[in-house]
Amino acid sequence: MSKSQQAFLDYYKAHNISPVAQDVSDLNKHFQRRNALYRQCGLPSALIKGKDILEVGPGTGHNALFTNSFAPKNYVLLDGNPKSCEETERNLQEHFDDCSNINVIQSNFWDFETESKFDLVCCEGTIPWQNDPEAFLLKLSSFVKPGGLLLITSSDATSYLSEVLRRLIARIILSDSLGSENNAHISLLNTTDVLDTLRPFFTEQLSHLKGMSRNVDDWVHDNILQPLFGKPLSISQAINTLSENFDIYGSSPQTITDWRWYKDIHGDNRNYNERAVELFSCQIHNMLDYRMVYPEQAAEFGDEIAKVANEIMNNIFLLDKVAVDDYPSALKTVVHSVSGSLSILEKLTEKYSNETSLSIQELKQQLSCWSQGDKFNTHLLKFSPWFGRGQQYLSFTKKSWFEVTE
C-alpha cells in the first residue's frame, strides 16, 4: 500500500459509505451480544462507568451505544471517515438525552495527537489490513493510562480464509455474468450492478451465520469489494508487538487458560504473553472453521495450515493489484494456483475435521470445472456453511510499576 492509499478510508470515502452498521432493531439483543463480548474480554461495566474512554474507528456508532450506556465520564470517538462521524453522532443523540460526555472527532488516526490518557482504548475491525498494523497498534497503545485497558481485534489468513475465498468466488461470478470475452475487473463495473449481481449469492451464504447482524450489501462492500492492500495482524503478532508494556488479559473467543496457582505467578514466572502465544499456536486449526472446536494440535501442524492459508490469501489479493488489462488472464492463473493450495489444505483438514475438508473439496471441484470452461455453480451445499473465526477480540492491561520492575 502506498502512502496515498489508506486502508478502509479511501474506499469508504469514494463511495460515501460506512458499511459497518449493526442491526439494533432489537436493542436488548444487541446489548446482550456486546455484553457477552465484554464479558469474555474481562470488561465489566464497573471498568467503564465514570472512566475516560477513547474509541478509534467507531463506524456507525452502534457498538458505542452499549459502551456509553455504562456512563463513561468522557467518551472520545475518532474516525477519519466523515460519513462514520455523522452516523455515530446521530445514533448516539437518538439514544441518549445527554451527550455532553461525548466528543466525536473527524481526523486521520496518524494525525491525531492528545496529551490525554485513557482508562480504556478500543479499536475494532481497523488494525488488520493497515499498511503497518504493528505501528498502528503501538501508537494506539500510547493513549492508555498505566493500569488501563486496551481492546483490539486481530485477523489473519487462517481465520479470514473463508472470506478471502469468497472474494475469489465473487470475481468469478462477475466474470460469468459478463461473459468470458469481457473484462470483469471491478474498477470497470458499476457498483450498483456489482451489488445486484452478487447479492443473491451472498444473501444465501450469510444466512448460514446465525449471529449475522449486518446488512448484506454492507458486508459485501467491507469484505468482498474493497481492496485490501495492507497486512493482517494475528493474535501472536498483536501480543508480541505489545509485550514490552502490556499483558494479555482476555479474548473472544477465549483461547487462554491458565491453571497455575496464583502464588507461583511472580518474577520470571509471570510470562502471561509467552503462555498466550504458546496456547494460540496449538489452536490455529480452530481459527479455520467456526462451526467446531477441536482438540489442540502441535504448533507445527498449525504452522502448516497457516502457510497454505497465506499462500491462498496472497494469490487472491493479487487480483486487486494486477493491471486492468491483465485481469482476465490473471483471474485464471489465480484460480489454478488456489486450486493447488486447496488440495493441500483439504488433506491437512481431513486429519481432524471432515466437515471442513468436504467444504474445501466442493469448492476445489467447482473451481476445476470453471477452469475447464463451465459456468461456476453457486449452489454450494458443503462450502456455504463454512466460515472461519474472522476477527478475534483481544484485551490487554498496561503494566503498572510493580509489573515492569524486576
Coordinates of C-alpha atoms in Angstrom, one line a residue:
M1 CA 0.0 0.0 0.0
S2 CA 1.4 3.4 -1.0
K3 CA 1.2 6.3 1.4
S4 CA -1.6 7.7 -0.8
Q5 CA -3.7 4.5 -0.1
Q6 CA -5.5 4.5 3.2
A7 CA -6.9 1.2 4.4
F8 CA -10.7 1.4 4.6
L9 CA -10.9 5.2 4.4
D10 CA -10.2 5.6 0.7
Y11 CA -12.9 3.1 -0.3
Y12 CA -15.4 4.3 2.2
K13 CA -15.0 8.0 1.2
A14 CA -15.1 7.2 -2.5
H15 CA -18.5 5.5 -2.1
N16 CA -19.7 7.8 0.8
I17 CA -20.4 4.8 3.0
S18 CA -19.8 3.4 6.4
P19 CA -20.6 -0.2 5.7
V20 CA -20.3 -1.5 9.3
A21 CA -23.9 -0.8 10.6
Q22 CA -25.3 -3.3 13.1
D23 CA -28.9 -4.3 13.3
V24 CA -30.2 -2.6 16.5
S25 CA -33.9 -3.1 15.9
D26 CA -33.8 -5.3 18.9
L27 CA -31.6 -3.2 21.2
N28 CA -31.8 -5.6 24.0
K29 CA -30.4 -8.4 21.8
H30 CA -27.7 -6.1 20.6
F31 CA -26.7 -5.2 24.1
Q32 CA -26.7 -8.9 25.2
R33 CA -24.2 -9.7 22.4
R34 CA -22.0 -6.8 23.3
N35 CA -22.1 -7.8 26.9
A36 CA -21.1 -11.3 26.0
L37 CA -18.1 -9.9 24.2
Y38 CA -17.1 -7.6 27.0
R39 CA -17.5 -10.4 29.5
Q40 CA -15.2 -12.7 27.5
C41 CA -12.6 -9.9 27.3
G42 CA -12.9 -9.1 31.1
L43 CA -14.6 -5.7 30.8
P44 CA -17.5 -5.4 33.3
S45 CA -19.4 -2.2 33.5
A46 CA -17.5 -1.0 36.6
L47 CA -14.4 -0.6 34.5
I48 CA -16.3 1.8 32.2
K49 CA -18.6 3.8 34.5
G50 CA -17.0 7.2 35.2
K51 CA -13.9 6.5 33.2
D52 CA -12.2 8.1 30.2
I53 CA -12.7 6.2 27.0
L54 CA -11.2 6.5 23.5
E55 CA -12.6 4.6 20.6
V56 CA -10.8 4.6 17.3
G57 CA -12.9 3.7 14.2
P58 CA -16.5 3.6 15.8
G59 CA -18.0 3.2 12.3
T60 CA -21.7 3.9 12.7
G61 CA -21.7 4.2 16.5
H62 CA -24.0 1.2 17.0
N63 CA -21.5 -0.6 19.3
A64 CA -20.8 2.7 21.1
L65 CA -24.4 2.7 22.3
F66 CA -23.6 -0.2 24.6
T67 CA -20.3 1.4 25.9
N68 CA -22.0 4.7 26.5
S69 CA -24.9 3.0 28.4
F70 CA -22.4 2.5 31.2
A71 CA -21.9 6.3 31.6
P72 CA -18.2 6.9 31.0
K73 CA -17.0 10.3 32.2
N74 CA -15.5 11.2 28.9
Y75 CA -16.0 9.3 25.6
V76 CA -13.9 10.3 22.7
L77 CA -14.7 8.7 19.3
L78 CA -12.2 9.2 16.5
D79 CA -12.8 8.4 12.8
G80 CA -11.3 9.6 9.6
N81 CA -14.5 8.9 7.6
P82 CA -16.9 11.9 7.6
K83 CA -19.9 9.5 7.0
S84 CA -18.9 7.5 10.1
C85 CA -18.7 10.6 12.3
E86 CA -22.1 11.8 11.0
E87 CA -23.8 8.5 11.7
T88 CA -22.0 8.0 15.1
E89 CA -23.2 11.4 16.3
R90 CA -26.7 10.8 15.0
N91 CA -27.1 7.3 16.6
L92 CA -25.8 8.5 20.0
Q93 CA -28.0 11.5 20.0
E94 CA -31.0 9.4 19.1
H95 CA -30.5 7.1 22.1
F96 CA -29.2 9.4 24.8
D97 CA -30.7 12.6 26.1
D98 CA -27.4 13.9 27.5
C99 CA -24.4 13.5 25.2
S100 CA -22.3 16.1 27.0
N101 CA -19.7 13.4 27.8
I102 CA -19.3 12.5 24.1
N103 CA -16.8 14.0 21.7
V104 CA -16.8 12.8 18.1
I105 CA -13.6 13.8 16.3
Q106 CA -13.1 13.5 12.5
S107 CA -9.4 13.0 12.0
N108 CA -7.0 10.7 10.3
F109 CA -5.6 8.4 13.0
W110 CA -2.0 9.3 12.2
D111 CA -2.7 13.0 12.5
F112 CA -4.4 12.6 15.9
E113 CA -2.4 13.8 18.9
T114 CA -3.5 14.4 22.5
E115 CA -1.9 14.7 25.9
S116 CA -4.8 12.9 27.5
K117 CA -4.5 9.3 28.6
F118 CA -7.5 6.9 28.8
D119 CA -8.7 4.2 31.1
L120 CA -9.9 2.2 28.1
V121 CA -8.9 2.4 24.4
C122 CA -11.0 0.5 21.9
C123 CA -10.3 -0.2 18.2
E124 CA -12.4 -2.8 16.4
G125 CA -12.0 -4.1 12.8
T126 CA -9.4 -1.4 11.9
I127 CA -5.9 -2.5 12.7
P128 CA -5.6 -5.6 10.4
W129 CA -5.1 -4.7 6.7
Q130 CA -3.4 -1.4 7.6
N131 CA -0.1 -0.8 5.8
D132 CA 1.8 -1.2 9.1
P133 CA -0.6 -2.7 11.6
E134 CA 2.2 -3.1 14.3
A135 CA 3.0 0.7 14.1
F136 CA -0.7 1.5 14.2
L137 CA -1.1 -0.7 17.3
L138 CA 1.8 0.9 19.1
K139 CA 0.5 4.4 18.5
L140 CA -2.9 3.3 19.7
S141 CA -1.5 1.8 22.8
S142 CA 0.3 5.0 23.7
F143 CA -3.0 6.6 24.7
V144 CA -3.7 4.0 27.5
K145 CA -3.1 5.0 31.1
P146 CA -0.8 2.8 33.3
G147 CA -3.1 0.0 34.6
G148 CA -5.6 0.9 31.8
L149 CA -7.2 -1.4 29.3
L150 CA -6.7 -1.8 25.5
L151 CA -9.4 -3.7 23.4
I152 CA -8.5 -4.5 19.8
T153 CA -9.3 -7.0 17.1
S154 CA -6.9 -9.3 15.2
S155 CA -7.3 -11.2 12.0
D156 CA -5.0 -13.4 9.9
A157 CA -5.0 -15.5 6.7
T158 CA -6.3 -18.6 8.6
S159 CA -9.2 -17.1 10.4
Y160 CA -10.2 -14.9 7.4
L161 CA -9.6 -17.6 4.7
S162 CA -13.3 -18.4 4.1
E163 CA -14.0 -14.7 3.4
V164 CA -10.9 -14.5 1.2
L165 CA -12.1 -17.4 -0.9
R166 CA -15.5 -15.7 -1.2
R167 CA -13.6 -12.7 -2.7
L168 CA -12.4 -15.1 -5.4
I169 CA -15.8 -16.6 -6.0
A170 CA -17.4 -13.1 -6.3
R171 CA -14.9 -12.2 -9.1
I172 CA -15.7 -15.5 -10.8
I173 CA -19.5 -14.8 -10.6
L174 CA -18.9 -11.3 -12.0
S175 CA -16.8 -12.8 -14.9
D176 CA -19.5 -15.3 -15.6
S177 CA -22.2 -12.6 -15.6
L178 CA -20.4 -10.6 -18.3
G179 CA -19.1 -13.4 -20.4
S180 CA -15.6 -14.7 -20.7
E181 CA -14.8 -12.3 -23.6
N182 CA -15.3 -9.3 -21.3
N183 CA -13.0 -7.8 -18.6
A184 CA -14.8 -8.1 -15.2
H185 CA -12.2 -6.0 -13.3
I186 CA -14.2 -4.3 -10.5
S187 CA -12.9 -0.9 -11.4
L188 CA -14.6 -1.1 -14.8
L189 CA -18.0 -2.1 -13.3
N190 CA -20.9 -0.1 -11.9
T191 CA -21.1 -0.6 -8.2
T192 CA -24.8 -0.9 -8.2
D193 CA -24.7 -3.6 -10.9
V194 CA -22.0 -5.4 -9.0
L195 CA -24.1 -5.5 -5.8
D196 CA -27.2 -6.6 -7.7
T197 CA -25.2 -9.4 -9.3
L198 CA -23.6 -10.6 -6.0
R199 CA -26.5 -10.1 -3.6
P200 CA -28.4 -13.4 -4.2
F201 CA -25.3 -15.5 -3.7
F202 CA -24.2 -13.7 -0.5
T203 CA -27.7 -13.5 0.9
E204 CA -27.7 -17.3 0.9
Q205 CA -24.1 -17.6 2.1
L206 CA -24.7 -15.3 5.1
S207 CA -27.9 -17.0 6.0
H208 CA -25.8 -19.7 7.5
L209 CA -24.4 -17.4 10.1
K210 CA -27.0 -17.5 13.0
G211 CA -25.5 -14.4 14.6
M212 CA -25.3 -12.3 11.4
S213 CA -26.3 -8.7 12.3
R214 CA -25.1 -6.7 9.3
N215 CA -26.7 -5.7 6.0
V216 CA -25.7 -8.0 3.2
D217 CA -24.6 -5.1 0.9
D218 CA -22.5 -3.6 3.7
W219 CA -20.9 -6.9 4.3
V220 CA -20.1 -7.3 0.6
H221 CA -18.6 -3.8 0.4
D222 CA -16.5 -4.4 3.5
N223 CA -15.3 -8.0 2.9
I224 CA -15.5 -8.6 -0.8
L225 CA -15.2 -5.4 -2.9
Q226 CA -12.9 -3.1 -1.1
P227 CA -9.2 -3.7 -2.0
L228 CA -7.1 -5.0 0.9
F229 CA -3.5 -3.8 0.2
G230 CA -2.2 -4.0 3.8
K231 CA -1.2 -6.7 6.1
P232 CA -3.1 -9.0 8.5
L233 CA -2.4 -9.0 12.3
S234 CA -2.5 -12.4 14.0
I235 CA -3.1 -12.9 17.7
S236 CA 0.6 -13.7 18.2
Q237 CA 1.7 -10.6 16.3
A238 CA -0.5 -8.4 18.4
I239 CA 0.7 -9.9 21.7
N240 CA 4.4 -9.7 20.7
T241 CA 4.0 -6.1 19.4
L242 CA 2.6 -5.0 22.8
S243 CA 4.6 -7.3 25.1
E244 CA 7.0 -4.7 26.5
N245 CA 4.3 -2.6 28.1
F246 CA 1.2 -4.7 28.0
D247 CA 0.0 -8.1 29.3
I248 CA -2.8 -10.1 27.6
Y249 CA -5.9 -10.0 29.7
G250 CA -8.8 -11.7 27.9
S251 CA -10.0 -12.7 24.4
S252 CA -13.1 -13.6 22.4
P253 CA -13.1 -16.4 21.6
Q254 CA -11.5 -17.4 24.9
T255 CA -8.3 -19.3 24.0
I256 CA -6.3 -18.5 27.1
T257 CA -6.4 -21.0 30.0
D258 CA -4.0 -20.7 32.9
W259 CA -4.2 -23.4 35.6
R260 CA -1.2 -22.1 37.6
W261 CA -1.6 -21.3 41.3
Y262 CA -1.6 -17.5 41.6
K263 CA 1.1 -17.6 44.3
D264 CA 3.5 -19.1 41.7
I265 CA 2.9 -16.2 39.3
H266 CA 5.7 -13.7 40.1
G267 CA 9.0 -12.6 38.7
D268 CA 10.0 -14.5 35.6
N269 CA 7.1 -16.9 36.1
R270 CA 4.5 -14.2 35.1
N271 CA 5.1 -14.7 31.4
Y272 CA 1.4 -14.1 30.5
N273 CA 2.2 -13.2 26.9
E274 CA 4.5 -16.1 26.2
R275 CA 2.0 -18.5 27.5
A276 CA -0.8 -17.0 25.5
V277 CA 1.2 -17.2 22.3
E278 CA 2.1 -20.8 23.1
L279 CA -1.6 -21.7 23.7
F280 CA -2.7 -19.9 20.5
S281 CA 0.0 -21.8 18.4
C282 CA -1.8 -25.0 19.3
Q283 CA -5.2 -23.7 18.3
I284 CA -4.5 -22.3 14.8
H285 CA -6.6 -25.0 13.2
N286 CA -9.6 -23.9 15.2
M287 CA -9.5 -20.5 13.6
L288 CA -10.2 -22.0 10.2
D289 CA -13.8 -23.1 10.9
Y290 CA -16.1 -21.5 13.5
R291 CA -18.6 -24.4 13.5
M292 CA -16.5 -26.7 15.6
V293 CA -13.8 -26.8 18.3
Y294 CA -11.2 -29.5 18.1
P295 CA -8.5 -30.7 20.5
E296 CA -5.1 -28.9 20.5
Q297 CA -2.7 -29.8 17.7
A298 CA 1.1 -29.5 17.6
A299 CA 2.2 -26.0 16.8
E300 CA 4.0 -27.3 13.7
F301 CA 0.6 -28.6 12.3
G302 CA -0.9 -25.1 12.8
D303 CA 2.1 -23.6 11.0
E304 CA 1.4 -25.8 8.0
I305 CA -2.2 -24.7 7.9
A306 CA -1.2 -21.0 8.2
K307 CA 1.4 -21.4 5.5
V308 CA -1.2 -22.7 3.0
A309 CA -3.8 -20.1 4.1
N310 CA -1.2 -17.3 3.5
E311 CA -0.4 -18.7 0.0
I312 CA -4.1 -18.6 -0.9
M313 CA -4.6 -15.1 0.5
N314 CA -1.6 -13.7 -1.2
N315 CA -2.7 -15.2 -4.6
I316 CA -6.2 -13.9 -4.3
F317 CA -5.1 -10.4 -3.2
L318 CA -3.0 -10.2 -6.4
L319 CA -6.3 -9.6 -8.2
D320 CA -6.6 -6.2 -6.5
K321 CA -3.1 -5.2 -7.7
V322 CA -2.9 -6.5 -11.2
A323 CA -3.1 -4.1 -14.2
V324 CA -6.7 -3.9 -15.5
D325 CA -5.8 -5.2 -19.0
D326 CA -4.1 -8.2 -17.4
Y327 CA -7.1 -9.1 -15.2
P328 CA -8.9 -11.8 -17.2
S329 CA -5.7 -13.9 -17.6
A330 CA -4.7 -13.2 -14.0
L331 CA -8.0 -14.5 -12.7
K332 CA -7.5 -17.8 -14.5
T333 CA -3.9 -18.1 -13.2
V334 CA -5.0 -17.3 -9.6
V335 CA -7.8 -19.9 -9.8
H336 CA -5.3 -22.5 -10.9
S337 CA -2.9 -21.6 -8.1
V338 CA -5.6 -21.5 -5.4
S339 CA -6.9 -24.9 -6.5
G340 CA -3.5 -26.5 -5.9
S341 CA -3.3 -24.9 -2.5
L342 CA -6.8 -26.1 -1.6
S343 CA -5.7 -29.7 -2.4
I344 CA -3.0 -29.4 0.3
L345 CA -5.4 -27.8 2.7
E346 CA -8.0 -30.5 2.1
K347 CA -5.5 -33.2 3.1
L348 CA -4.5 -31.3 6.2
T349 CA -8.0 -30.7 7.4
E350 CA -9.2 -34.2 6.8
K351 CA -6.9 -35.2 9.7
Y352 CA -9.2 -33.5 12.2
S353 CA -12.3 -32.1 10.5
N354 CA -14.3 -34.0 7.9
E355 CA -16.8 -31.1 7.6
T356 CA -14.1 -28.5 6.8
S357 CA -12.3 -30.9 4.4
L358 CA -15.6 -31.6 2.5
S359 CA -16.2 -27.8 2.2
I360 CA -12.8 -27.3 0.7
Q361 CA -13.2 -30.3 -1.6
E362 CA -16.5 -29.0 -3.0
L363 CA -15.0 -25.5 -3.8
K364 CA -12.0 -27.1 -5.4
Q365 CA -14.2 -29.2 -7.7
Q366 CA -16.2 -26.1 -8.8
L367 CA -13.0 -24.1 -9.4
S368 CA -11.8 -27.0 -11.6
C369 CA -15.0 -27.1 -13.6
W370 CA -14.8 -23.3 -14.1
S371 CA -11.2 -23.6 -15.3
Q372 CA -12.4 -26.1 -17.9
G373 CA -15.0 -23.6 -19.3
D374 CA -18.1 -24.4 -17.3
K375 CA -20.1 -21.7 -15.5
F376 CA -19.4 -21.6 -11.8
N377 CA -22.1 -23.4 -9.8
T378 CA -23.1 -21.1 -6.9
H379 CA -25.2 -23.8 -5.2
L380 CA -22.6 -25.0 -2.8
L381 CA -24.1 -27.3 -0.2
K382 CA -20.9 -28.1 1.7
F383 CA -19.0 -24.8 1.3
S384 CA -21.8 -22.4 2.1
P385 CA -21.9 -23.1 5.9
W386 CA -18.2 -22.8 6.2
F387 CA -16.9 -19.6 7.8
G388 CA -13.8 -19.1 9.8
R389 CA -13.5 -17.1 13.1
G390 CA -12.9 -13.9 11.2
Q391 CA -11.6 -11.4 13.7
Q392 CA -10.7 -12.1 17.3
Y393 CA -11.0 -9.6 20.2
L394 CA -8.1 -9.2 22.5
S395 CA -7.9 -7.2 25.7
F396 CA -4.7 -6.1 27.3
T397 CA -3.7 -4.3 30.6
K398 CA -1.0 -1.7 30.6
K399 CA 1.7 -2.7 33.0
S400 CA 1.9 -0.8 36.3
W401 CA 5.2 0.0 38.1
F402 CA 5.3 -3.3 40.0
E403 CA 4.8 -5.3 36.8
V404 CA 7.7 -3.7 34.9
T405 CA 10.2 -3.7 37.9
E406 CA 12.3 -6.8 38.1

